[in-house]
Tab-separated table of C-alpha atoms and ligand atoms in Angstrom:
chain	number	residue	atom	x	y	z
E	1114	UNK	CA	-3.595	51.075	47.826
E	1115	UNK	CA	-0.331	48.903	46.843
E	1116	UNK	CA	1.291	50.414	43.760
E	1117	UNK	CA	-0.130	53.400	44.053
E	1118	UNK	CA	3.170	55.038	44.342
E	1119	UNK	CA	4.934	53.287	41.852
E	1120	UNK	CA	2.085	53.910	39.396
E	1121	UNK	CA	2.117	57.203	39.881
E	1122	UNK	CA	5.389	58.071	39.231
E	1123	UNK	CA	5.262	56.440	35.961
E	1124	UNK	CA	3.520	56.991	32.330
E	1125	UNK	CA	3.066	53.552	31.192
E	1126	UNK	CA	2.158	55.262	27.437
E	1127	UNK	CA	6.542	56.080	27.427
E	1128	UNK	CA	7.967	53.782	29.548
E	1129	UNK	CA	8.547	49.798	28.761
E	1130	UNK	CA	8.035	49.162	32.273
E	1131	UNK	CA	5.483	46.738	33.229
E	1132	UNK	CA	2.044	48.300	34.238
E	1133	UNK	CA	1.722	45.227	36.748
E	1134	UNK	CA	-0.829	44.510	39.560
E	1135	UNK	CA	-1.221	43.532	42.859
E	1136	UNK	CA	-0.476	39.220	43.021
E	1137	UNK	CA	-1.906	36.309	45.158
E	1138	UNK	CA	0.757	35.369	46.869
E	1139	UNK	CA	2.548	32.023	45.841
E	1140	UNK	CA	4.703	29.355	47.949
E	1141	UNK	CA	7.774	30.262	46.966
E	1142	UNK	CA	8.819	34.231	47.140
E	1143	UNK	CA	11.294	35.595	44.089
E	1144	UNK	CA	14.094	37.879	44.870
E	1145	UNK	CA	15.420	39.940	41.953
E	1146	UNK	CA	18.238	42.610	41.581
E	1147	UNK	CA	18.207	44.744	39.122
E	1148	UNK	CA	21.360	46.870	38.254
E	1149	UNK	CA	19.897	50.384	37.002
E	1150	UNK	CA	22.254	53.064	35.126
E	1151	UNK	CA	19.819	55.818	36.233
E	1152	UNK	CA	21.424	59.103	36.930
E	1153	UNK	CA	23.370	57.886	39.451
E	1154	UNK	CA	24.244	53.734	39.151
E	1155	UNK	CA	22.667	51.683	41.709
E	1156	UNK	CA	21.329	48.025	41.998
E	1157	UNK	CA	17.866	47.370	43.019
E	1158	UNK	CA	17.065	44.905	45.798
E	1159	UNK	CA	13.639	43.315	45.518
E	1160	UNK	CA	11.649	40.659	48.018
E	1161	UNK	CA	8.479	39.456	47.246
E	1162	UNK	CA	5.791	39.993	50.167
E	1163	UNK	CA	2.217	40.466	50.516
E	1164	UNK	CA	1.736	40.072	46.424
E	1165	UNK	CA	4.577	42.823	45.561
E	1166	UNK	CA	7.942	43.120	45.021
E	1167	UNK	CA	9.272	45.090	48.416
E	1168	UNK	CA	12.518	47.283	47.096
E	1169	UNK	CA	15.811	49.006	48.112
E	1170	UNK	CA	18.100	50.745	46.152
E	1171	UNK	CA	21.831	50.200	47.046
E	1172	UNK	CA	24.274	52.611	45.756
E	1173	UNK	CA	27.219	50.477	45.610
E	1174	UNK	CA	25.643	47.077	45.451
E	1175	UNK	CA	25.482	43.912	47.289
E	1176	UNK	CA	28.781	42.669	49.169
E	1177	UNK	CA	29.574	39.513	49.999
E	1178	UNK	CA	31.481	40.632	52.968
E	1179	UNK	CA	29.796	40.676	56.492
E	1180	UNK	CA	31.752	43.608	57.945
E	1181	UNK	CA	31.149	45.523	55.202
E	1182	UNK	CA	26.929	47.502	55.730
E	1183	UNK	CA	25.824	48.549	52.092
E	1184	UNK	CA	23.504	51.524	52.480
E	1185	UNK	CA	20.014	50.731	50.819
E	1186	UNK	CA	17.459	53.003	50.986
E	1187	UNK	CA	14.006	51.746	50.502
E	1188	UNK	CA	11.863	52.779	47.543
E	1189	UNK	CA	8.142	52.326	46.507
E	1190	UNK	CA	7.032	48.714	45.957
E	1191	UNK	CA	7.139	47.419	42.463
E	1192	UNK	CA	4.604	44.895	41.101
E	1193	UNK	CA	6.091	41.026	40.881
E	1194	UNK	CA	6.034	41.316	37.141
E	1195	UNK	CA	8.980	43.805	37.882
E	1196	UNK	CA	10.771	40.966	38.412
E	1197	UNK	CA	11.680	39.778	35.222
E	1198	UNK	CA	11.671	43.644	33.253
E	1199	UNK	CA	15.315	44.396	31.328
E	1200	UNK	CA	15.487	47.078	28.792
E	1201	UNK	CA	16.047	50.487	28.799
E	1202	UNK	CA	13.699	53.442	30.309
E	1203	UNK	CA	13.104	56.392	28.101
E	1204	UNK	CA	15.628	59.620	29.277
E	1205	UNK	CA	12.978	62.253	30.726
E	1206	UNK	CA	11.033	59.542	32.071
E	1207	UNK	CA	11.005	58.371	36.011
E	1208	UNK	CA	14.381	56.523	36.803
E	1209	UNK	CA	14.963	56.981	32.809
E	1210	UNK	CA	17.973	54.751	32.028
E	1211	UNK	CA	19.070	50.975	31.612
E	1212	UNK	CA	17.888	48.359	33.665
E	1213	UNK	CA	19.621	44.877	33.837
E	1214	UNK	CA	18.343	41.672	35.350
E	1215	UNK	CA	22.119	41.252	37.792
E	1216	UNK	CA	20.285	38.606	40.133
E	1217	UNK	CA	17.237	36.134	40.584
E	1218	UNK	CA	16.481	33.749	42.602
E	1219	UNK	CA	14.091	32.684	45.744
E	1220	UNK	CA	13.919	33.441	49.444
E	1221	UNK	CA	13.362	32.709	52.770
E	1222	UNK	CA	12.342	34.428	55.658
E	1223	UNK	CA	14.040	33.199	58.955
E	1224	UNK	CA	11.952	34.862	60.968
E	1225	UNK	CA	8.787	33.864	62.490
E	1226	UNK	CA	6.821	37.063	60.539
E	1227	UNK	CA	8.114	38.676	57.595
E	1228	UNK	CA	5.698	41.792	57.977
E	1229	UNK	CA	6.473	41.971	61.614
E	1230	UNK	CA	10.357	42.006	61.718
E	1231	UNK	CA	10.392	45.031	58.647
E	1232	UNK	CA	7.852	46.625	61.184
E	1233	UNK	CA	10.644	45.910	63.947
E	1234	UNK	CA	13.982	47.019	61.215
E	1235	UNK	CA	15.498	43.951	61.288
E	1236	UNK	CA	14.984	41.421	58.787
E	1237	UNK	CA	16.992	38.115	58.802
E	1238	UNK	CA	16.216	35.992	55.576
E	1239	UNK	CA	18.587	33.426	53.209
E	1240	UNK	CA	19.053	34.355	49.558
E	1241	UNK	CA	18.446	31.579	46.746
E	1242	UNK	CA	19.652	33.245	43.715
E	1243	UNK	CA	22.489	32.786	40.704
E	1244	UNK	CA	24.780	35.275	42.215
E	1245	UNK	CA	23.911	36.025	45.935
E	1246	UNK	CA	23.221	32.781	48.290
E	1247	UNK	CA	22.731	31.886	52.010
E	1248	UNK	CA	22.025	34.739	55.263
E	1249	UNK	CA	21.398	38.042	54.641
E	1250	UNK	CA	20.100	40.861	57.121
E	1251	UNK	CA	18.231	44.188	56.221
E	1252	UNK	CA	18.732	46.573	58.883
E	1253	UNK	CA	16.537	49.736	59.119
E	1254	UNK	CA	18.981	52.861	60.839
E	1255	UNK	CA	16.231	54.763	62.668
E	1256	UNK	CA	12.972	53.764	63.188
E	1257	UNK	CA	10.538	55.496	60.397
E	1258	UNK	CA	13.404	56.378	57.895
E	1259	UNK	CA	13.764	55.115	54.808
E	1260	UNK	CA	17.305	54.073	55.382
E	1261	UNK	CA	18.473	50.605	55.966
E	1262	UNK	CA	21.580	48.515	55.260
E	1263	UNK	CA	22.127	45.526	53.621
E	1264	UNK	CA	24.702	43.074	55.398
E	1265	UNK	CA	25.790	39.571	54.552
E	1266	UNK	CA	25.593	37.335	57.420
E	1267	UNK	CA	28.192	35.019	58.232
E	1268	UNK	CA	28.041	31.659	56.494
E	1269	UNK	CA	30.041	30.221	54.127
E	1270	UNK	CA	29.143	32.316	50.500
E	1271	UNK	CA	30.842	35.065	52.773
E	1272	UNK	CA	34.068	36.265	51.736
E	1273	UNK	CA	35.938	39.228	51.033
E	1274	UNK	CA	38.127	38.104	48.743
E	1275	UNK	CA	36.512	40.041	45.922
E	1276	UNK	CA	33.631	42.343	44.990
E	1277	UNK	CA	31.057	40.202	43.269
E	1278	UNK	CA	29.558	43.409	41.770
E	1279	UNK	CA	32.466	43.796	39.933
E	1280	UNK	CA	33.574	39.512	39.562
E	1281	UNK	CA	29.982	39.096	37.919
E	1282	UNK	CA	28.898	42.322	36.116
E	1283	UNK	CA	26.746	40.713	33.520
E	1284	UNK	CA	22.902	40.437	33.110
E	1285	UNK	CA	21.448	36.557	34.339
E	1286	UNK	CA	18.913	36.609	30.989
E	1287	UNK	CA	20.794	38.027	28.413
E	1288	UNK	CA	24.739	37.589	29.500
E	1289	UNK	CA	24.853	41.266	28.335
E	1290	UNK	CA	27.052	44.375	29.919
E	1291	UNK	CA	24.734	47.085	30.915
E	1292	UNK	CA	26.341	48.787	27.933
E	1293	UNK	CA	25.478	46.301	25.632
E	1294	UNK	CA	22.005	46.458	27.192
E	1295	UNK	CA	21.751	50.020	26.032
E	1296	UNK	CA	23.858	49.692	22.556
E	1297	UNK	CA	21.364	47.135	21.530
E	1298	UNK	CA	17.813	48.773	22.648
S	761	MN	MN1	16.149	52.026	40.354
């Protein structure tokens, strides 16, 4: 069943986290990242397909420069009302910690079938967002793992002039510092 997994792991009675369900698909697909001070920092990359949010967490975060590979290691799939959740998580409490809205936007898949090139481990798509724009490729490293990279392809929002994790730390919604995020739940 979809969301089985991610309802499982959480107790909606102690968590602020959206319950969420399963969502007709619509014409155009949101793409969120969500910058979580768990117990170890990471950012969470999210494409909607087939009526959830598909997800990856990166440890060090999108870059905007295409010979760098960002490890991203793909998680249970979160429901689309994921998409707009930003508070903090209950310590003690599955991925207990702050979550920020860093990204949101729309995107598109450039290949002929979404569901058949994550099948294959190689999905090429362009990013419509605030912060992250234009190609993008998800690259599984073996076949059946859990482990992919995230790349930026080569177009021109790809530079490597700076780390846009660190040029644009604040939350889209609330303009707030993941600290502030916490200070003020
Ligand atoms: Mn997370």
């Amino acid at each position: 069943m979809p969301l089985n997994t991610y309802h499982k792991k959480r107790n909606f009675l102690k968590t602020p986290e959206p319950k969420g369900r399963l969502k007709k698909s619509l014409f155009k697909k949101l793409f969120v990242v969500q910058k979580h001070a768990a117990s170890h920092l990471h950012y969470d990359f999210r494409l909607e397909l087939n009526g959830v949010l598909l997800s990856w967490a990166i440890p060090k975060g999108p870059s905007l420069d295409p010979s760098v590979k960002r490890l991203a290691i793909q998680t249970e799939d979160h429901p689309i009302s994921y998409g707009s959740f930003e508070g903090v998580i209950p310590k003690g409490q599955y991925g207990g910690g702050t979550v920020m809205l860093w990204d949101a936007g729309e995107w598109d898949c450039e290949d002929d079938d979404p569901n058949q090139a994550l099948e294959k481990g190689h999905l090429n798509f362009t990013l419509h967002a605030k912060k992250l724009k234009g190609k993008w490729h998800l690259i599984r490293f073996k076949k059946k793992e859990k482990t992919w990279f995230l790349i930026k392809g080569k177009d021109r929002y790809a530079t490597s002039a700076f780390d846009i994790t660190l040029e644009k730390p604040k939350s889209i919604f609330s303009k707030k510092t993941i600290d502030q995020i916490t200070e003020n739940n």
